[in-house]
PDB file of C-alpha atoms in Angstrom:
ATOM      1  CA  GLN W  49      -4.473  10.614  21.922  1.00  0.00           C
ATOM      2  CA  VAL W  50      -7.558   8.649  21.018  1.00  0.00           C
ATOM      3  CA  GLN W  51     -10.257   7.581  23.428  1.00  0.00           C
ATOM      4  CA  LEU W  52     -12.463   4.655  22.444  1.00  0.00           C
ATOM      5  CA  VAL W  53     -15.740   3.671  24.070  1.00  0.00           C
ATOM      6  CA  GLU W  54     -17.516   0.456  23.118  1.00  0.00           C
ATOM      7  CA  SER W  55     -21.210  -0.206  23.627  1.00  0.00           C
ATOM      8  CA  GLY W  56     -23.887  -2.630  22.550  1.00  0.00           C
ATOM      9  CA  GLY W  57     -22.793  -5.800  24.288  1.00  0.00           C
ATOM     10  CA  GLY W  58     -25.163  -8.016  26.199  1.00  0.00           C
ATOM     11  CA  LEU W  59     -26.764 -11.432  26.519  1.00  0.00           C
ATOM     12  CA  VAL W  60     -28.255 -13.077  23.444  1.00  0.00           C
ATOM     13  CA  GLN W  61     -29.415 -16.552  22.529  1.00  0.00           C
ATOM     14  CA  THR W  62     -27.723 -18.761  19.970  1.00  0.00           C
ATOM     15  CA  GLY W  63     -28.600 -17.618  16.477  1.00  0.00           C
ATOM     16  CA  GLY W  64     -29.284 -14.081  17.611  1.00  0.00           C
ATOM     17  CA  SER W  65     -27.691 -10.807  16.599  1.00  0.00           C
ATOM     18  CA  LEU W  66     -25.985  -7.868  18.255  1.00  0.00           C
ATOM     19  CA  ARG W  67     -24.535  -4.631  16.975  1.00  0.00           C
ATOM     20  CA  LEU W  68     -21.519  -3.207  18.747  1.00  0.00           C
ATOM     21  CA  SER W  69     -20.488   0.408  18.457  1.00  0.00           C
ATOM     22  CA  CYS W  70     -17.170   2.080  19.166  1.00  0.00           C
ATOM     23  CA  ALA W  71     -17.136   5.855  19.470  1.00  0.00           C
ATOM     24  CA  ALA W  72     -13.812   7.644  19.167  1.00  0.00           C
ATOM     25  CA  SER W  73     -12.765  11.022  20.484  1.00  0.00           C
ATOM     26  CA  GLY W  74      -9.617  12.970  21.273  1.00  0.00           C
ATOM     27  CA  SER W  75      -6.920  14.854  19.476  1.00  0.00           C
ATOM     28  CA  TYR W  76      -6.032  11.927  17.234  1.00  0.00           C
ATOM     29  CA  SER W  77      -2.416  12.975  17.792  1.00  0.00           C
ATOM     30  CA  GLY W  78      -2.789  15.842  15.353  1.00  0.00           C
ATOM     31  CA  SER W  79      -4.440  13.699  12.725  1.00  0.00           C
ATOM     32  CA  THR W  80      -8.055  12.761  12.099  1.00  0.00           C
ATOM     33  CA  PHE W  81     -10.253   9.780  12.875  1.00  0.00           C
ATOM     34  CA  SER W  82     -10.436   8.926   9.192  1.00  0.00           C
ATOM     35  CA  ALA W  83      -6.655   8.432   9.069  1.00  0.00           C
ATOM     36  CA  TYR W  84      -6.752   5.601  11.585  1.00  0.00           C
ATOM     37  CA  THR W  85      -7.117   1.886  11.143  1.00  0.00           C
ATOM     38  CA  LEU W  86      -9.817   0.607  13.479  1.00  0.00           C
ATOM     39  CA  GLY W  87     -10.042  -2.953  14.654  1.00  0.00           C
ATOM     40  CA  TRP W  88     -12.214  -5.261  16.717  1.00  0.00           C
ATOM     41  CA  PHE W  89     -10.655  -7.955  18.879  1.00  0.00           C
ATOM     42  CA  ARG W  90     -12.176 -10.327  21.386  1.00  0.00           C
ATOM     43  CA  GLN W  91     -10.915 -12.269  24.362  1.00  0.00           C
ATOM     44  CA  ALA W  92     -12.628 -15.182  26.032  1.00  0.00           C
ATOM     45  CA  PRO W  93     -11.652 -16.352  29.539  1.00  0.00           C
ATOM     46  CA  GLY W  94      -8.386 -18.271  29.473  1.00  0.00           C
ATOM     47  CA  LYS W  95      -7.770 -17.542  25.799  1.00  0.00           C
ATOM     48  CA  GLU W  96      -5.572 -15.147  23.878  1.00  0.00           C
ATOM     49  CA  ARG W  97      -6.933 -11.996  22.328  1.00  0.00           C
ATOM     50  CA  GLU W  98      -8.335 -12.831  18.898  1.00  0.00           C
ATOM     51  CA  PHE W  99      -8.621 -10.647  15.819  1.00  0.00           C
ATOM     52  CA  VAL W 100     -12.194 -10.150  14.662  1.00  0.00           C
ATOM     53  CA  ALA W 101     -12.167  -7.424  12.011  1.00  0.00           C
ATOM     54  CA  ALA W 102     -10.457  -4.254  10.866  1.00  0.00           C
ATOM     55  CA  VAL W 103     -11.099  -1.345   8.561  1.00  0.00           C
ATOM     56  CA  ARG W 104      -8.278   0.706   7.139  1.00  0.00           C
ATOM     57  CA  ALA W 105      -8.257   4.422   6.375  1.00  0.00           C
ATOM     58  CA  ASN W 106      -9.055   3.649   2.735  1.00  0.00           C
ATOM     59  CA  GLY W 107     -12.221   1.847   3.810  1.00  0.00           C
ATOM     60  CA  HIS W 108     -11.021  -1.660   3.012  1.00  0.00           C
ATOM     61  CA  LEU W 109     -12.472  -4.244   5.364  1.00  0.00           C
ATOM     62  CA  TYR W 110     -10.922  -7.421   6.727  1.00  0.00           C
ATOM     63  CA  HIS W 111     -12.574 -10.090   8.837  1.00  0.00           C
ATOM     64  CA  GLY W 112     -11.126 -12.973  10.774  1.00  0.00           C
ATOM     65  CA  ASP W 113     -11.765 -16.481   9.491  1.00  0.00           C
ATOM     66  CA  SER W 114     -13.909 -17.439  12.479  1.00  0.00           C
ATOM     67  CA  VAL W 115     -16.414 -14.645  11.805  1.00  0.00           C
ATOM     68  CA  LYS W 116     -16.444 -14.353   8.018  1.00  0.00           C
ATOM     69  CA  GLY W 117     -19.954 -14.448   6.651  1.00  0.00           C
ATOM     70  CA  ARG W 118     -21.485 -13.741  10.071  1.00  0.00           C
ATOM     71  CA  PHE W 119     -19.906 -10.487  11.286  1.00  0.00           C
ATOM     72  CA  THR W 120     -19.591  -7.240   9.367  1.00  0.00           C
ATOM     73  CA  MET W 121     -17.549  -4.254  10.400  1.00  0.00           C
ATOM     74  CA  SER W 122     -18.260  -0.750   9.144  1.00  0.00           C
ATOM     75  CA  ARG W 123     -17.108   2.789   9.841  1.00  0.00           C
ATOM     76  CA  ASP W 124     -18.783   6.183   9.787  1.00  0.00           C
ATOM     77  CA  ASN W 125     -16.119   8.877   9.672  1.00  0.00           C
ATOM     78  CA  ALA W 126     -18.706  11.636  10.056  1.00  0.00           C
ATOM     79  CA  LYS W 127     -19.643  10.167  13.448  1.00  0.00           C
ATOM     80  CA  ASN W 128     -16.135   9.015  14.411  1.00  0.00           C
ATOM     81  CA  THR W 129     -17.640   5.610  15.027  1.00  0.00           C
ATOM     82  CA  VAL W 130     -17.140   2.034  13.924  1.00  0.00           C
ATOM     83  CA  TYR W 131     -19.630  -0.773  14.207  1.00  0.00           C
ATOM     84  CA  LEU W 132     -19.610  -4.534  14.353  1.00  0.00           C
ATOM     85  CA  GLN W 133     -22.789  -6.242  13.212  1.00  0.00           C
ATOM     86  CA  MET W 134     -22.800  -9.779  14.581  1.00  0.00           C
ATOM     87  CA  ASN W 135     -25.275 -12.328  13.224  1.00  0.00           C
ATOM     88  CA  SER W 136     -25.781 -16.063  13.759  1.00  0.00           C
ATOM     89  CA  LEU W 137     -24.083 -15.877  17.128  1.00  0.00           C
ATOM     90  CA  THR W 138     -22.938 -19.045  18.870  1.00  0.00           C
ATOM     91  CA  PRO W 139     -21.666 -19.688  22.414  1.00  0.00           C
ATOM     92  CA  GLN W 140     -18.146 -19.712  20.946  1.00  0.00           C
ATOM     93  CA  ASP W 141     -18.562 -15.991  20.265  1.00  0.00           C
ATOM     94  CA  THR W 142     -18.838 -15.284  23.993  1.00  0.00           C
ATOM     95  CA  ALA W 143     -16.027 -12.901  24.932  1.00  0.00           C
ATOM     96  CA  VAL W 144     -15.129  -9.360  25.845  1.00  0.00           C
ATOM     97  CA  TYR W 145     -15.005  -7.374  22.618  1.00  0.00           C
ATOM     98  CA  TYR W 146     -12.468  -4.584  22.304  1.00  0.00           C
ATOM     99  CA  CYS W 147     -12.164  -1.735  19.852  1.00  0.00           C
ATOM    100  CA  ALA W 148      -8.671  -0.594  18.905  1.00  0.00           C
ATOM    101  CA  ALA W 149      -7.094   2.137  16.806  1.00  0.00           C
ATOM    102  CA  GLY W 150      -3.738   2.584  15.182  1.00  0.00           C
ATOM    103  CA  ARG W 151      -2.017   4.330  12.324  1.00  0.00           C
ATOM    104  CA  ARG W 152       0.206   3.030   9.553  1.00  0.00           C
ATOM    105  CA  ILE W 153      -0.579  -0.604  10.253  1.00  0.00           C
ATOM    106  CA  ILE W 154       0.540  -2.660   7.296  1.00  0.00           C
ATOM    107  CA  LEU W 155      -1.853  -5.138   5.775  1.00  0.00           C
ATOM    108  CA  SER W 156      -0.057  -8.208   7.089  1.00  0.00           C
ATOM    109  CA  ALA W 157      -0.182  -6.851  10.648  1.00  0.00           C
ATOM    110  CA  LEU W 158      -3.860  -5.973  10.873  1.00  0.00           C
ATOM    111  CA  SER W 159      -4.567  -9.004  13.056  1.00  0.00           C
ATOM    112  CA  THR W 160      -1.724  -8.249  15.484  1.00  0.00           C
ATOM    113  CA  ALA W 161      -2.993  -6.599  18.652  1.00  0.00           C
ATOM    114  CA  SER W 162       0.352  -4.996  19.488  1.00  0.00           C
ATOM    115  CA  GLN W 163       0.164  -2.903  16.310  1.00  0.00           C
ATOM    116  CA  TYR W 164      -2.736  -0.897  17.715  1.00  0.00           C
ATOM    117  CA  ASP W 165      -1.945   2.056  19.957  1.00  0.00           C
ATOM    118  CA  TYR W 166      -5.305   2.768  21.562  1.00  0.00           C
ATOM    119  CA  TRP W 167      -7.864   0.458  23.136  1.00  0.00           C
ATOM    120  CA  GLY W 168     -11.321   0.758  24.594  1.00  0.00           C
ATOM    121  CA  GLN W 169     -12.388  -0.774  27.877  1.00  0.00           C
ATOM    122  CA  GLY W 170     -14.283  -3.610  26.209  1.00  0.00           C
ATOM    123  CA  THR W 171     -17.888  -4.743  26.157  1.00  0.00           C
ATOM    124  CA  GLN W 172     -19.100  -8.180  27.207  1.00  0.00           C
ATOM    125  CA  VAL W 173     -20.946 -10.373  24.737  1.00  0.00           C
ATOM    126  CA  THR W 174     -22.512 -13.539  26.096  1.00  0.00           C
ATOM    127  CA  VAL W 175     -24.270 -16.046  23.871  1.00  0.00           C
ATOM    128  CA  SER W 176     -26.405 -18.627  25.644  1.00  0.00           C
ATOM    129  CA  SER W 177     -27.054 -22.097  24.247  1.00  0.00           C
TER     130      SER W 177
END
């Protein structure tokens, strides 16, 4: 089992920045945090859950097209934590942001929410115009 807790959301003006954190804990089903792929997804009202970014166990990072160049995901295995640095925010970035974890997710499936086994409760990000 893996428990995920997001933090860092809030209200920010257009062009501003936020840094989200996701702290993991648990038994990791007999494995370790470092063995997991971690992802960030977001969901705006009335819209489907959207892939934002992921980092695999080997440290390779992937970002969704809508956030490339503005958002950066990172992981700190020593702290069992992943981060999402969000810059140049726009109202279109307003959503609940979720952290997710999974193992053995193939590259082509990183953006598929159903491939992740564990989810946090989400943190609200609101960008005002």
